[in-house]
C-alpha positions as CSV (number, residue, x, y, z in Angstrom):
1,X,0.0,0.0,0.0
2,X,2.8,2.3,0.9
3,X,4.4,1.5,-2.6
4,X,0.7,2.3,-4.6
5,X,0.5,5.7,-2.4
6,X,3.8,6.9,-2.8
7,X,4.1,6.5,-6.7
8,X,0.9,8.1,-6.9
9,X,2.6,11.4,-4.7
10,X,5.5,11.3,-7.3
11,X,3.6,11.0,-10.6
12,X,1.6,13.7,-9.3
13,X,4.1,15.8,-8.6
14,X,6.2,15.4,-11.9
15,X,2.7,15.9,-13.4
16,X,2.8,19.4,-12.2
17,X,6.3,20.2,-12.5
18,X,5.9,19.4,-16.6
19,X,2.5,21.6,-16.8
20,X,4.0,24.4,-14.5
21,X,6.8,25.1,-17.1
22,X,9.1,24.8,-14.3
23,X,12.6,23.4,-15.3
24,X,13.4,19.5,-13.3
25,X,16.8,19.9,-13.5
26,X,19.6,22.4,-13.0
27,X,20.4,22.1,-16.8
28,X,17.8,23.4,-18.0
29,X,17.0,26.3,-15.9
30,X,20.0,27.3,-17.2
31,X,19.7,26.9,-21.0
32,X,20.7,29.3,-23.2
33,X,16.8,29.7,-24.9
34,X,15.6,30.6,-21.6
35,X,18.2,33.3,-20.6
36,X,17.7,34.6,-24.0
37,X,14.1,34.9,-23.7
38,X,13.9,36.4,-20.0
39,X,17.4,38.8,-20.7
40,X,15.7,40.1,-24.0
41,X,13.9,43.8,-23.3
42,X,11.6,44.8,-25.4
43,X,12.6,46.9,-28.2
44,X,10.2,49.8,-29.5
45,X,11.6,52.3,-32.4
46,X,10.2,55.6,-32.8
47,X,10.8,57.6,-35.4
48,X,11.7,55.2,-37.9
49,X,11.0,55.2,-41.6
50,X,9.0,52.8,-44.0
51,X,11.6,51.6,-46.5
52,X,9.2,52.1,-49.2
53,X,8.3,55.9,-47.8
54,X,12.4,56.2,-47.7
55,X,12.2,55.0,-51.4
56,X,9.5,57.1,-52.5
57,X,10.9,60.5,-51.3
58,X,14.4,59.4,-53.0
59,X,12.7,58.4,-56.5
60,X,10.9,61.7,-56.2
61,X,14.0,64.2,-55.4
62,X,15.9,62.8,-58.7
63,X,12.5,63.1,-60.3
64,X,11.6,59.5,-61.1
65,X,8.1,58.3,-61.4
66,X,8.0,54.5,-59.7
67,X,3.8,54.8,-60.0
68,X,2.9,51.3,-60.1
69,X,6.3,49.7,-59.4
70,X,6.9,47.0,-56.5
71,X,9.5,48.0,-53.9
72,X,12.1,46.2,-55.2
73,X,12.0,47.3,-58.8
74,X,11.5,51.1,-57.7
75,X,14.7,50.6,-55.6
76,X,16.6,49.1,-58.4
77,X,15.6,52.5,-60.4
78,X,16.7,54.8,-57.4
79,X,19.5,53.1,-57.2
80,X,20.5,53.0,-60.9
81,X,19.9,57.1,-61.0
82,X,22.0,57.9,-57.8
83,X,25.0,55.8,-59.6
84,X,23.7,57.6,-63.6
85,X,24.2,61.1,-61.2
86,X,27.9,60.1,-59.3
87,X,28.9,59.2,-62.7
88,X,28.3,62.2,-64.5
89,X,29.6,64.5,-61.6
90,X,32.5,62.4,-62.0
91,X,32.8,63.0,-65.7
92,X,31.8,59.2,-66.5
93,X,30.2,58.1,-69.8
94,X,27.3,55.8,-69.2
95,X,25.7,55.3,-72.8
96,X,25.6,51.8,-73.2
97,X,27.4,50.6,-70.4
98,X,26.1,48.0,-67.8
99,X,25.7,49.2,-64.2
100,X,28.0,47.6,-62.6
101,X,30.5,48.7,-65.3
102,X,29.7,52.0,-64.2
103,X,29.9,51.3,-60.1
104,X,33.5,50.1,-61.1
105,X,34.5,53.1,-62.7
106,X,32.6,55.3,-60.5
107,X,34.6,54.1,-57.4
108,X,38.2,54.1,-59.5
109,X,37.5,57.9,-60.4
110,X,36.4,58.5,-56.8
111,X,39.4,57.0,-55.4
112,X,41.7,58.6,-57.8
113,X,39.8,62.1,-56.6
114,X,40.8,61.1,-52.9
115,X,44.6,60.3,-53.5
116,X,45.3,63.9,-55.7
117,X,43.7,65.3,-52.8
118,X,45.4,63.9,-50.4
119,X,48.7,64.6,-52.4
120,X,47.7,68.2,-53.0
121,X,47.1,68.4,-49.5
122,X,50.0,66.4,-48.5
123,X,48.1,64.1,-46.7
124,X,50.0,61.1,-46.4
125,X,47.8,57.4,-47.7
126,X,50.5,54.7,-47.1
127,X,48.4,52.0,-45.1
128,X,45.1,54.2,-45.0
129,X,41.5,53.3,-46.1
130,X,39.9,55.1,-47.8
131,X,37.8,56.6,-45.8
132,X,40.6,57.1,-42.9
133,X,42.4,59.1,-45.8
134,X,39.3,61.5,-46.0
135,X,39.1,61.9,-42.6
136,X,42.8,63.1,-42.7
137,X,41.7,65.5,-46.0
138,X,38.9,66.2,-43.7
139,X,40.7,67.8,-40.7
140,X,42.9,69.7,-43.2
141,X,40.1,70.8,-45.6
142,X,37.0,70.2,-44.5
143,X,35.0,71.5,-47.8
144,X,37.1,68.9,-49.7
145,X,36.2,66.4,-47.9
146,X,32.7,67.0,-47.4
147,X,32.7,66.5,-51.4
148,X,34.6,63.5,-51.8
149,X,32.3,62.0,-48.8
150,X,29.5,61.9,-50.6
151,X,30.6,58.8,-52.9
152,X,31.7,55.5,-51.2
């Protein structure tokens, strides 16, 4: 009787350990999903932008109608004028040319601006990035650098 009494006390009380959602053993109270879920705060952005509102206003700035366009082919078209307008500030024929063509030669012209700045400047690029060589040009010249910052 003792036997028939007792496994009734344990099954009942394994019975409400699994439906509590209490952890049985050390191991997995300490799981990493558990942590994760209890250690995770809540994360609520304000002021953040639709990507296809962000899209919209860029399309119209450069004057590009994307009426009746999904979002990914009225990116594609944003994206294709910014690089049609960084090449022809950079002097860059496009006629006939695939884009990423262009984004090649668009970056080469850009980086050549950077280094005959930074030579006219005396700026010195051995070892540099790019954009640690601007950043030199910058605390030199700021105006020069605030115009080759606006490519890569």
């Amino acid at each position: 009787m003792k036997k028939k009494t007792m496994s009734y006390v344990m099954t009942g009380a394994l019975s409400i350990t699994i439906l509590s959602g209490v952890p049985s053993s050390p191991a997995q109270a300490a799981s990493p999903h558990l942590i994760k879920e209890q250690a995770a705060p809540t994360v609520i952005r304000t002021g953040t932008k639709n990507f296809a509102d962000v899209i919209e206003e860029q399309a119209l700035a450069l004057g590009i109608n994307i009426k009746g366009d999904d979002l990914e082919i009225a990116a594609k078209k944003v994206r294709l004028a910014k690089l049609h307008n960084q090449a022809a500030a950079l002097n860059i024929e496009t006629d006939g040319k695939k884009e990423k063509t262009i984004r090649l030669e668009v970056k080469k012209a850009h980086e050549m601006n950077v280094y005959n700045a930074a030579g006219n400047l005396g700026v010195e690029t051995d070892g540099k990035r790019l954009k640690d060589i601007i950043a030199s040009i910058s605390d030199i010249n700021p105006e020069a650098a605030a115009q080759l910052n606006g490519f890569y």
